[in-house]
Amino acid sequence: MGPNTATTAKPGSVDDQSVDAPLLEPQVDNQRDLPPEPSGVMECEDLNVYYGDFHAVHDVNLIFGRHEITALIGPSGCGKTTVLRCLNRMNDLVAGARVAGRVAYHGADIYDSKVDAIEVRRRIGMVFQKPNPFPKSIYDNVAYGPRVIGMEVDDLDSHVEGALRDAALWDEVKDKLKQSAFGLSGGQQQRLCIARTIATKPDVILMDEPCSSLDPIATSHIEDLMVDLREQYTIIIVTHNMQQAARVSDRTAFFTARPDETTGNRTGLLVEFDQTKTIFSNPSDRRTEAYISGRFG
Amino acid sequence: MAATVVAPQVLSTSKRGHDSSAGSLLFLAALWLSLAMAIVFLMTLVVTTAVDGAGRFDSALITEYGSKLTPDTTGLRAALLGTLWLMVTTALLAIPIGIAAAVYLEEFADNTRWYNRLVELNLQNLAAIPSVIYGMLAVGIVALVGIQRTGIILVGAVALGLLILPVIIITTREAVRAVPREIREGSLALGATPLQTTWRQVLPSAIPGIATGTIIALSRAIGEAAPLLIVGVAVTVRFDPTGIMSAFTAMPIQIFNWTSESREEFKVAAAAAIIVLLGMVLLLNGLAIFIRNKFQRRW
Ligand SMILES: Nc1ncnc2c1ncn2[C@@H]1O[C@H](COP(=O)(O)OP(=O)(O)O)[C@@H](O)[C@H]1O
Ligand SMILES: [Mg+2]
């Protein structure tokens, strides 16, 4: 039980968004024709996560579609980050974290004892909430991944350039590749982190509230970028911002936290998972509807 | 609305500040006095020693061997070279082991295991052990390896290395701990192994802190006489050290030896030698401060 739990009891953070969240008026820009069922690259079956004795996430079942953007939304503390970090075994690094259930990547359980977590993370990359460039040059930040995983590239320079172009950062940094990444703005740093991730050519990219520390212009850069990257990658994004989910995602999973009667601990659970346009225009669960419309339930 | 809420708070804090201002001024004055006293003592010591040694700041002090027969030109040559050899050997022994131990404890050790917790606990205690004990420990260790001669650079370096090991481990752990978790996670999320992450991210980021701590530790070791006396370092040496198996003498030993002479010339030479040793310590500390300021990183 972290301090988070106490604050999540009040839907304060949701109120901010309810101001401009139109009442069930879907602003889904991203109207693609999708198959009704995603063709799964990754899949969670009855995923349960515990931090010590604390049951953080209960029975999550999700399928993440290939070349789709799946958004995980919900009030803070409902376990979005926890679920995301299970998808590339980053939770292995948290002392006391325990995962039950199945997380499949192309049908294979990534928590199988024969599977190497390092290998998993090479296929399933991650971009964090706060931009975390390495204290190295811009070039070395991008080249780091290919170097450590021993990737065979014909020409590292053009590989780095390609990753920076894909991350829509090349034009801004091409003259200062040897300078420290710390000199970049927050939005540029986050795009650098995306470039760094795609330089290792992962299959899936996980993003945990990648715009939460960025201004609106930087945010819209990253959102455009995500839509571009969807052509090549499967993207799973946690976001606090419903407009963002509506703008970029193909499918949306809505989570909430349910307090335990006896202990008062709040366990996260998946309420509804559907195409984004359905979630935003015609949700089937009252709690989803209340959250989308700003009346938090 | 906001202004009416803020204003009384501003007033009340300024009032509280005013109430205690006499007391806090007094306290501040007491602090300044303590500081001034410390500085005055230190300066007096340095100045009187420098005045005492003034007659011997000549080239013979550096270039000549110590001599009982010609006290006017007795010198530090053997002691200076011995200390140099000793410090380099100590650093080569203690730094790699200290860094490796610190990195293991900080990055890889499972601190729910009793043996890791035991090491943790003892590290703090180890730093407080009197330095003589390390001399005895060094003699014991080399005897186990089968080295019979003890007054040699290697044995002295083992003693001083053991002496500064806890300090190196503790400061390295602090430097390693200061590297943010985000950096480690960023590296691991790209598919780097924990070892690659330590080697390519954590250690380079921690180097300024490690260097500073290590230099401070060495500057403590450079003035240690007690463990070297236990090891049996020679007092009069009239040759240059040739290797780590060579007999030698060191600055603190030479100073100790000269101060116990009754003739005035040796007292002057001792004072001059103290200033030389002090200069070496200041140089090391200055280097540490330089490294810290130059490479300091704000996350
Ligand atoms: N490392 C951790 N140790 C213990 N509890 C944690 C840890 N990380 C998250 N939690 C708890 O798990 C719950 C879900 O957290 P999180 O996944 O971060 O939620 P979200 O990302 O939806 O805000 C919260 O109650 C939080 O306090
Ligand atoms: Mg989160």
XYZ file of C-alpha atoms and ligand atoms in Angstrom:
624
model
C 0.000 0.000 0.000
C 1.738 3.121 -1.170
C 0.770 6.685 -0.389
C -0.850 6.689 -3.831
C -3.762 4.753 -2.538
C -4.834 7.442 -0.164
C -4.933 10.092 -2.855
C -6.754 7.899 -5.301
C -9.669 7.587 -2.924
C -10.537 11.119 -3.970
C -11.029 11.544 -7.686
C -9.172 14.839 -7.642
C -7.047 14.164 -10.655
C -10.056 13.187 -12.697
C -11.784 16.444 -11.947
C -9.152 18.347 -13.890
C -10.116 16.558 -17.016
C -13.838 16.702 -16.503
C -13.670 20.427 -17.193
C -13.062 20.001 -20.866
C -14.222 16.415 -21.240
C -17.402 16.617 -23.261
C -20.261 14.572 -21.940
C -19.989 11.360 -23.891
C -19.105 13.356 -26.972
C -16.538 11.115 -28.612
C -13.539 12.945 -29.981
C -12.126 9.859 -31.542
C -9.929 11.115 -34.375
C -8.533 7.834 -35.056
C -11.367 6.066 -36.855
C -9.760 3.079 -38.442
C -11.622 0.003 -39.442
C -10.502 -2.630 -37.044
C -11.254 -6.292 -36.862
C -13.708 -6.858 -34.006
C -11.171 -9.032 -32.227
C -7.521 -7.955 -32.163
C -5.051 -10.359 -33.710
C -2.963 -10.720 -30.614
C 0.736 -10.054 -30.404
C 0.499 -10.092 -26.620
C -2.095 -11.410 -24.305
C -2.771 -11.382 -20.557
C -4.750 -14.224 -19.072
C -6.014 -13.915 -15.506
C -3.118 -11.636 -14.654
C -2.811 -10.977 -10.929
C -0.034 -8.913 -9.428
C 0.969 -8.670 -5.774
C 3.390 -6.351 -4.025
C 4.165 -8.409 -0.943
C 0.767 -9.066 0.635
C -0.912 -6.279 -1.304
C -3.038 -7.501 -4.188
C -2.480 -4.711 -6.723
C -4.175 -6.085 -9.843
C -6.945 -8.673 -10.083
C -7.728 -11.011 -12.997
C -6.850 -8.917 -16.019
C -7.586 -10.427 -19.430
C -6.439 -8.430 -22.444
C -5.340 -8.957 -26.020
C -3.038 -6.442 -27.677
C -3.487 -6.253 -31.440
C -0.659 -6.179 -33.938
C 0.064 -2.704 -35.348
C -2.559 -1.237 -33.109
C -2.315 1.269 -30.303
C -3.952 0.027 -27.153
C -4.571 2.566 -24.409
C -4.839 1.672 -20.726
C -6.856 4.319 -18.913
C -8.320 4.738 -15.467
C -7.899 6.681 -12.251
C -4.441 6.703 -10.740
C -3.561 3.813 -8.495
C -5.728 1.364 -10.419
C -2.717 -0.622 -11.585
C -2.100 0.607 -15.147
C 1.638 0.969 -14.638
C 1.723 -2.338 -12.824
C 0.075 -4.150 -15.738
C 2.326 -2.412 -18.262
C 5.487 -3.308 -16.367
C 4.406 -6.942 -16.306
C 4.401 -7.012 -20.087
C 8.209 -6.804 -20.351
C 9.061 -8.178 -16.933
C 10.227 -4.845 -15.540
C 8.380 -5.855 -12.376
C 11.054 -8.482 -11.836
C 13.202 -5.596 -10.602
C 10.777 -4.655 -7.836
C 11.540 -6.532 -4.634
C 8.428 -8.308 -3.417
C 6.472 -8.068 -6.679
C 4.822 -11.336 -7.725
C 2.958 -12.106 -10.922
C 0.367 -14.850 -11.280
C -1.483 -15.826 -14.422
C -0.148 -15.810 -17.940
C 1.400 -13.128 -20.120
C 1.859 -14.479 -23.612
C 4.002 -13.042 -26.362
C 3.199 -14.716 -29.675
C 1.675 -17.515 -27.670
C 4.682 -18.134 -25.401
C 4.449 -17.352 -21.701
C 7.092 -14.712 -20.926
C 7.080 -15.763 -17.265
C 8.009 -19.329 -18.126
C 11.084 -20.325 -16.137
C 12.954 -21.089 -19.362
C 12.409 -17.580 -20.723
C 15.142 -15.005 -20.164
C 13.823 -11.615 -19.012
C 16.640 -9.884 -20.931
C 15.437 -11.510 -24.126
C 11.863 -10.412 -23.397
C 12.933 -6.793 -22.975
C 14.811 -6.871 -26.264
C 11.533 -7.645 -28.036
C 9.295 -5.501 -25.875
C 10.738 -2.037 -25.339
C 9.605 0.566 -22.876
C 9.348 4.358 -22.692
C 8.968 5.764 -19.198
C 6.797 8.423 -17.653
C 9.662 10.791 -16.990
C 12.160 11.188 -19.843
C 15.265 9.327 -18.712
C 18.064 9.925 -21.213
C 21.443 8.493 -20.247
C 24.162 10.972 -19.221
C 25.791 10.528 -22.608
C 25.726 12.220 -25.975
C 22.590 12.146 -28.121
C 24.330 9.763 -30.481
C 25.465 7.424 -27.708
C 21.975 7.368 -26.213
C 20.577 5.966 -29.442
C 23.558 3.711 -30.138
C 23.486 2.259 -26.619
C 20.769 -0.345 -27.270
C 22.241 -1.768 -30.481
C 25.667 -1.865 -28.802
C 24.637 -3.713 -25.669
C 22.451 -6.273 -27.400
C 25.159 -6.891 -29.987
C 22.836 -6.002 -32.853
C 24.361 -6.469 -36.265
C 23.988 -3.219 -38.149
C 25.797 -2.369 -41.368
C 26.509 1.181 -40.362
C 25.807 2.410 -36.862
C 25.736 6.056 -37.949
C 22.945 5.539 -40.439
C 21.143 3.244 -38.014
C 21.182 6.014 -35.392
C 20.030 8.501 -38.005
C 17.162 6.208 -38.992
C 15.991 5.831 -35.406
C 16.152 9.594 -34.856
C 14.229 10.194 -38.088
C 11.585 7.670 -37.082
C 11.266 9.483 -33.773
C 10.840 12.805 -35.629
C 13.881 14.236 -33.894
C 16.578 14.107 -36.555
C 16.170 17.636 -37.907
C 16.418 19.137 -34.446
C 19.545 17.261 -33.357
C 21.476 16.419 -36.519
C 24.023 19.175 -35.850
C 24.632 18.311 -32.217
C 24.757 14.540 -32.068
C 27.885 14.658 -29.920
C 26.343 16.981 -27.349
C 24.883 15.805 -24.074
C 21.300 14.601 -24.180
C 20.667 16.636 -21.040
C 20.772 19.794 -23.138
C 17.536 18.854 -24.928
C 14.091 20.052 -23.911
C 11.738 17.663 -22.093
C 9.801 16.838 -25.241
C 12.995 16.275 -27.217
C 14.361 14.073 -24.446
C 11.221 11.954 -24.548
C 11.487 11.599 -28.337
C 15.136 10.667 -27.822
C 13.996 7.948 -25.433
C 11.587 6.741 -28.109
C 14.397 6.818 -30.687
C 16.592 4.875 -28.285
C 13.878 2.247 -27.932
C 13.169 1.861 -31.642
C 16.900 1.675 -32.389
C 16.823 -1.855 -30.967
C 13.972 -2.763 -33.365
C 11.565 -4.116 -30.795
C 8.275 -5.693 -31.739
C 6.166 -4.031 -29.078
C 6.651 -0.610 -27.463
C 5.236 0.044 -24.017
C 4.733 3.673 -23.015
C 3.857 4.740 -19.490
C 2.211 8.163 -19.572
C 4.906 9.375 -21.973
C 3.497 12.896 -22.156
C 2.705 13.498 -18.526
C 5.702 15.788 -18.012
C 5.417 17.567 -21.360
C 3.737 20.726 -22.592
C 0.856 20.552 -25.117
C 3.047 21.126 -28.168
C 5.527 18.450 -27.196
C 2.565 16.206 -26.385
C 1.085 16.617 -29.825
C 4.492 15.801 -31.367
C 4.607 12.556 -29.450
C 1.005 11.720 -30.302
C 1.654 12.226 -34.022
C 4.724 10.091 -33.645
C 2.788 7.264 -32.016
C 0.309 7.183 -34.880
C 3.221 7.022 -37.361
C 4.976 4.297 -35.409
C 1.855 2.160 -35.389
C 2.685 1.124 -38.966
C 5.728 -0.756 -37.751
C 5.179 -1.461 -34.102
C 2.545 -2.631 -31.692
C 2.081 0.101 -29.103
C 0.603 -0.124 -25.640
C 0.229 3.178 -23.852
C -0.834 4.082 -20.361
C -2.403 7.476 -20.212
C -4.081 9.628 -17.661
C -5.478 11.805 -20.361
C -8.728 10.603 -21.917
C -8.460 12.966 -24.873
C -5.117 11.409 -25.628
C -6.567 7.906 -25.525
C -9.385 9.057 -27.781
C -7.004 10.767 -30.196
C -4.429 8.058 -30.704
C -5.633 4.658 -29.630
C -7.406 1.951 -31.549
C -8.584 0.061 -28.521
C -9.004 1.157 -24.954
C -8.957 -0.773 -21.718
C -10.580 0.957 -18.772
C -9.350 0.029 -15.294
C -10.623 1.001 -11.916
C -9.765 0.189 -8.317
C -12.111 -1.640 -5.995
C -11.648 -1.281 -2.254
C -11.556 -4.453 -0.210
C -14.291 -4.394 2.476
C -12.092 -5.766 5.241
C -8.664 -4.253 4.625
C -9.570 -1.141 2.640
C -6.825 -2.022 0.125
C -7.690 -0.994 -3.380
C -7.206 -3.684 -5.952
C -7.082 -2.709 -9.605
C -9.299 -4.489 -12.093
C -10.198 -4.265 -15.742
C -13.715 -2.936 -16.234
C -14.091 -2.840 -19.966
C -12.003 -3.412 -23.066
C -13.219 -2.509 -26.522
C -12.521 -0.431 -29.590
C -11.800 3.130 -28.571
C -14.777 4.541 -30.459
C -17.083 2.139 -28.656
C -15.598 2.917 -25.254
C -16.003 6.624 -25.817
C -19.397 6.614 -27.516
C -21.200 3.601 -26.223
C -19.548 2.051 -23.178
C -21.341 -0.956 -21.807
C -20.345 -0.469 -18.173
C -21.734 2.328 -16.024
C -18.341 2.912 -14.379
C -16.707 3.480 -17.750
C -19.434 5.867 -18.735
C -19.079 7.781 -15.489
C -15.313 8.052 -15.877
C -15.433 9.091 -19.527
C -18.041 11.723 -18.843
C -16.098 13.075 -15.917
C -18.468 11.811 -13.271
C -16.045 9.517 -11.561
C -17.600 6.296 -10.263
C -9.199 35.244 -1.521
C -5.797 33.695 -1.793
C -4.131 36.887 -0.595
C -6.116 36.978 2.615
C -5.082 33.425 3.331
C -1.418 34.008 2.606
C -0.914 37.304 4.407
C -1.386 36.155 8.029
C 1.006 33.284 7.413
C 3.689 35.659 6.217
C 3.118 37.859 9.229
C 3.207 35.037 11.730
C 6.415 33.503 10.394
C 8.210 36.829 10.401
C 7.051 37.349 13.965
C 8.339 33.983 15.058
C 11.635 34.728 13.341
C 11.857 37.984 15.300
C 11.115 36.385 18.655
C 13.990 33.989 18.511
C 16.423 36.299 16.774
C 18.442 37.097 19.908
C 18.827 33.421 20.698
C 19.641 32.481 17.146
C 22.230 35.250 16.880
C 23.914 33.959 19.996
C 23.873 30.441 18.628
C 25.333 31.632 15.347
C 28.053 33.511 17.231
C 28.913 30.349 19.175
C 29.197 28.409 15.922
C 31.466 31.051 14.422
C 33.613 31.032 17.528
C 34.064 27.254 17.372
C 35.005 27.484 13.732
C 37.401 30.336 14.389
C 39.072 28.384 17.180
C 39.597 25.365 14.983
C 41.091 27.509 12.251
C 43.297 29.445 14.656
C 44.749 26.244 16.124
C 45.361 24.812 12.688
C 46.985 27.985 11.390
C 49.170 28.329 14.492
C 50.333 24.765 14.064
C 51.111 25.205 10.391
C 52.810 28.580 10.820
C 54.982 27.603 13.789
C 55.972 24.378 12.060
C 56.816 26.277 8.883
C 58.885 28.795 10.883
C 60.683 25.965 12.693
C 61.460 24.255 9.434
C 62.313 27.437 7.528
C 66.034 26.699 7.631
C 65.651 23.462 5.724
C 63.498 24.268 2.703
C 66.357 23.439 0.397
C 66.976 20.979 -2.395
C 68.978 18.670 -0.108
C 65.785 17.962 1.827
C 64.390 16.314 -1.278
C 67.475 14.872 -2.934
C 69.517 13.510 0.007
C 69.065 10.311 1.987
C 68.563 10.551 5.734
C 71.888 10.706 7.539
C 72.987 10.663 11.143
C 76.446 11.925 10.257
C 75.543 15.031 8.305
C 72.427 16.384 10.053
C 72.662 19.674 8.118
C 71.946 17.998 4.821
C 69.860 15.057 5.947
C 67.037 14.473 3.441
C 63.761 12.832 2.617
C 64.727 11.148 -0.628
C 64.116 7.575 0.519
C 60.992 8.517 2.456
C 59.457 10.475 -0.438
C 60.059 7.710 -2.956
C 58.931 5.128 -0.395
C 55.687 6.986 0.247
C 55.089 7.355 -3.478
C 55.602 3.639 -4.071
C 53.526 2.807 -1.030
C 50.580 4.985 -2.081
C 50.498 3.695 -5.645
C 50.641 0.084 -4.457
C 47.986 0.748 -1.818
C 45.718 2.320 -4.423
C 46.212 -0.566 -6.846
C 45.346 -3.067 -4.129
C 42.476 -1.289 -2.433
C 40.616 0.518 -5.223
C 39.608 -2.452 -7.404
C 38.646 -4.595 -4.413
C 36.810 -1.736 -2.737
C 34.823 -0.818 -5.844
C 33.978 -4.432 -6.608
C 32.790 -5.026 -3.054
C 30.705 -1.862 -3.053
C 29.104 -2.632 -6.406
C 28.305 -6.153 -5.296
C 26.698 -4.964 -2.080
C 24.755 -2.182 -3.763
C 23.675 -3.752 -7.050
C 23.746 -7.509 -6.725
C 23.615 -8.609 -3.089
C 20.312 -9.866 -1.795
C 20.142 -8.014 1.498
C 17.591 -10.383 2.928
C 20.428 -12.898 3.305
C 22.071 -12.932 6.708
C 25.659 -12.956 5.396
C 25.113 -9.831 3.334
C 23.560 -8.081 6.298
C 26.520 -9.166 8.429
C 28.942 -7.606 5.947
C 26.852 -4.415 5.947
C 26.944 -4.176 9.710
C 30.658 -4.831 9.974
C 31.679 -2.341 7.311
C 30.670 0.538 9.537
C 32.553 -0.979 12.487
C 35.597 -1.723 10.360
C 36.042 1.969 9.546
C 36.411 2.689 13.272
C 39.115 0.126 14.075
C 42.459 1.614 15.279
C 45.009 1.633 12.502
C 47.628 -0.362 14.460
C 45.396 -3.406 14.188
C 45.643 -3.255 10.394
C 49.421 -3.455 10.675
C 49.140 -6.651 12.677
C 46.557 -8.010 10.253
C 48.867 -7.329 7.300
C 51.762 -9.129 8.952
C 49.455 -12.075 9.625
C 48.133 -12.150 6.068
C 51.530 -12.096 4.349
C 52.800 -14.750 6.740
C 49.937 -16.955 5.564
C 50.968 -16.401 1.939
C 54.529 -17.310 2.926
C 56.274 -13.953 2.668
C 58.815 -13.769 5.476
C 60.219 -10.256 5.083
C 57.672 -7.782 6.390
C 59.257 -4.322 6.128
C 58.659 -4.166 2.389
C 56.374 -2.000 0.263
C 53.931 -4.817 -0.456
C 53.275 -5.495 3.219
C 52.960 -1.806 4.037
C 50.514 -1.458 1.170
C 48.472 -4.418 2.404
C 48.210 -2.745 5.820
C 47.210 0.655 4.411
C 44.968 -0.956 1.801
C 43.044 -2.810 4.500
C 42.885 0.416 6.469
C 41.236 2.406 3.688
C 39.129 -0.406 2.222
C 36.074 0.294 4.395
C 36.200 3.995 3.537
C 36.436 3.234 -0.181
C 33.564 0.760 0.034
C 31.341 3.152 1.940
C 31.952 6.146 -0.333
C 31.617 4.040 -3.477
C 28.306 2.665 -2.269
C 27.060 6.185 -1.702
C 28.154 7.243 -5.188
C 26.526 4.174 -6.741
C 23.336 4.705 -4.780
C 23.124 8.293 -6.021
C 22.727 7.092 -9.623
C 18.977 7.333 -10.245
C 16.896 4.206 -10.646
C 15.542 5.609 -13.931
C 18.968 5.225 -15.523
C 19.176 1.567 -14.547
C 15.619 0.911 -15.693
C 16.230 2.709 -18.981
C 19.216 0.499 -19.657
C 17.527 -2.745 -18.619
C 14.423 -1.904 -20.672
C 16.611 -1.813 -23.774
C 17.656 -5.388 -23.139
C 20.973 -4.692 -21.420
C 22.026 -7.246 -18.816
C 22.436 -6.150 -15.181
C 26.208 -6.468 -15.609
C 26.201 -4.265 -18.722
C 24.021 -1.770 -16.891
C 26.437 -1.619 -13.979
C 29.471 -1.440 -16.180
C 28.242 1.052 -18.778
C 25.813 3.231 -16.849
C 26.141 3.026 -13.095
C 29.925 2.982 -12.732
C 30.689 5.799 -15.200
C 28.079 7.964 -13.513
C 29.509 7.170 -10.105
C 33.186 7.749 -10.978
C 33.430 11.330 -9.655
C 32.061 10.242 -6.280
C 34.260 7.170 -6.210
C 37.360 9.180 -7.132
C 36.687 11.789 -4.475
C 36.172 9.209 -1.733
C 39.206 7.217 -2.767
C 41.528 10.216 -2.824
C 40.322 11.348 0.597
C 40.982 7.824 1.873
C 44.495 7.855 0.389
C 45.219 11.237 1.919
C 44.351 9.736 5.270
C 46.620 6.741 4.659
C 49.587 8.854 3.589
C 50.080 10.210 7.127
C 49.686 6.885 8.948
C 52.767 5.804 10.913
C 51.353 3.264 13.366
C 50.551 0.374 10.990
C 53.893 0.849 9.227
C 55.766 0.654 12.541
C 53.978 -2.614 13.318
C 54.878 -3.938 9.892
C 58.493 -3.179 10.723
C 59.328 -0.508 8.173
C 62.974 0.578 8.394
C 63.812 3.977 9.856
C 67.080 4.677 8.106
C 67.149 3.756 4.452
C 69.937 4.917 2.167
C 68.722 3.528 -1.177
C 65.773 4.039 -3.523
C 63.004 1.449 -3.511
C 63.210 -0.736 -6.604
C 59.951 -2.634 -6.473
C 57.154 -3.820 -4.251
C 59.434 -6.355 -2.564
C 61.937 -3.648 -1.672
C 62.572 -2.456 1.892
C 61.635 1.187 2.310
C 60.833 3.995 4.658
C 57.972 6.461 4.486
C 57.344 10.109 5.293
C 55.597 9.669 8.652
C 58.259 7.200 9.769
C 61.066 9.539 8.775
C 59.403 12.414 10.623
C 58.873 10.222 13.673
C 62.507 9.240 13.565
C 63.820 12.798 13.278
C 61.619 14.168 16.039
C 63.033 11.576 18.426
C 66.583 12.804 17.740
C 67.972 15.259 20.300
C 70.069 17.341 17.902
C 68.492 20.631 16.790
C 69.197 20.060 13.077
C 66.916 17.039 13.036
C 64.100 18.972 14.693
C 64.357 21.552 11.917
C 64.403 18.847 9.254
C 61.373 17.200 10.884
C 59.436 20.471 10.795
C 60.309 20.947 7.134
C 59.286 17.357 6.379
C 55.944 17.884 8.122
C 55.260 20.820 5.817
C 56.135 18.648 2.803
C 53.764 15.926 4.001
C 51.068 18.496 4.680
C 51.557 19.826 1.167
C 51.052 16.321 -0.230
C 47.834 15.871 1.750
C 46.542 19.274 0.643
C 47.397 18.430 -2.942
C 45.398 15.207 -2.734
C 42.435 16.917 -1.088
C 42.582 19.701 -3.647
C 42.503 17.101 -6.402
C 39.449 15.511 -4.785
C 37.640 18.835 -4.611
C 38.583 19.610 -8.203
C 37.220 16.276 -9.423
C 34.052 16.699 -7.421
C 33.346 20.162 -8.781
C 34.344 19.428 -12.335
C 32.328 16.264 -12.772
C 29.479 16.942 -10.395
C 26.206 15.954 -12.026
C 22.780 17.149 -11.099
C 20.064 14.727 -12.072
N 6.750 -0.989 -6.066
C 5.564 -1.009 -5.430
N 5.462 -1.520 -4.185
C 4.277 -1.547 -3.540
N 3.133 -1.095 -4.038
C 3.153 -0.572 -5.275
C 4.371 -0.495 -6.032
N 4.100 0.077 -7.227
C 2.776 0.348 -7.216
N 2.217 -0.035 -6.046
C 0.793 0.069 -5.684
O 0.036 -0.640 -6.648
C -1.132 0.094 -6.980
C -1.166 0.333 -8.453
O -0.121 1.233 -8.778
P 0.199 1.662 -10.265
O 0.292 0.464 -11.100
O 1.378 2.549 -10.212
O -1.112 2.507 -10.649
P -1.360 3.526 -11.847
O -0.221 3.437 -12.790
O -2.662 3.100 -12.417
O -1.472 4.875 -11.211
C -1.114 1.367 -6.152
O -1.941 1.163 -5.019
C 0.321 1.497 -5.746
O 0.421 2.112 -4.486
Mg 1.167 4.952 -13.368
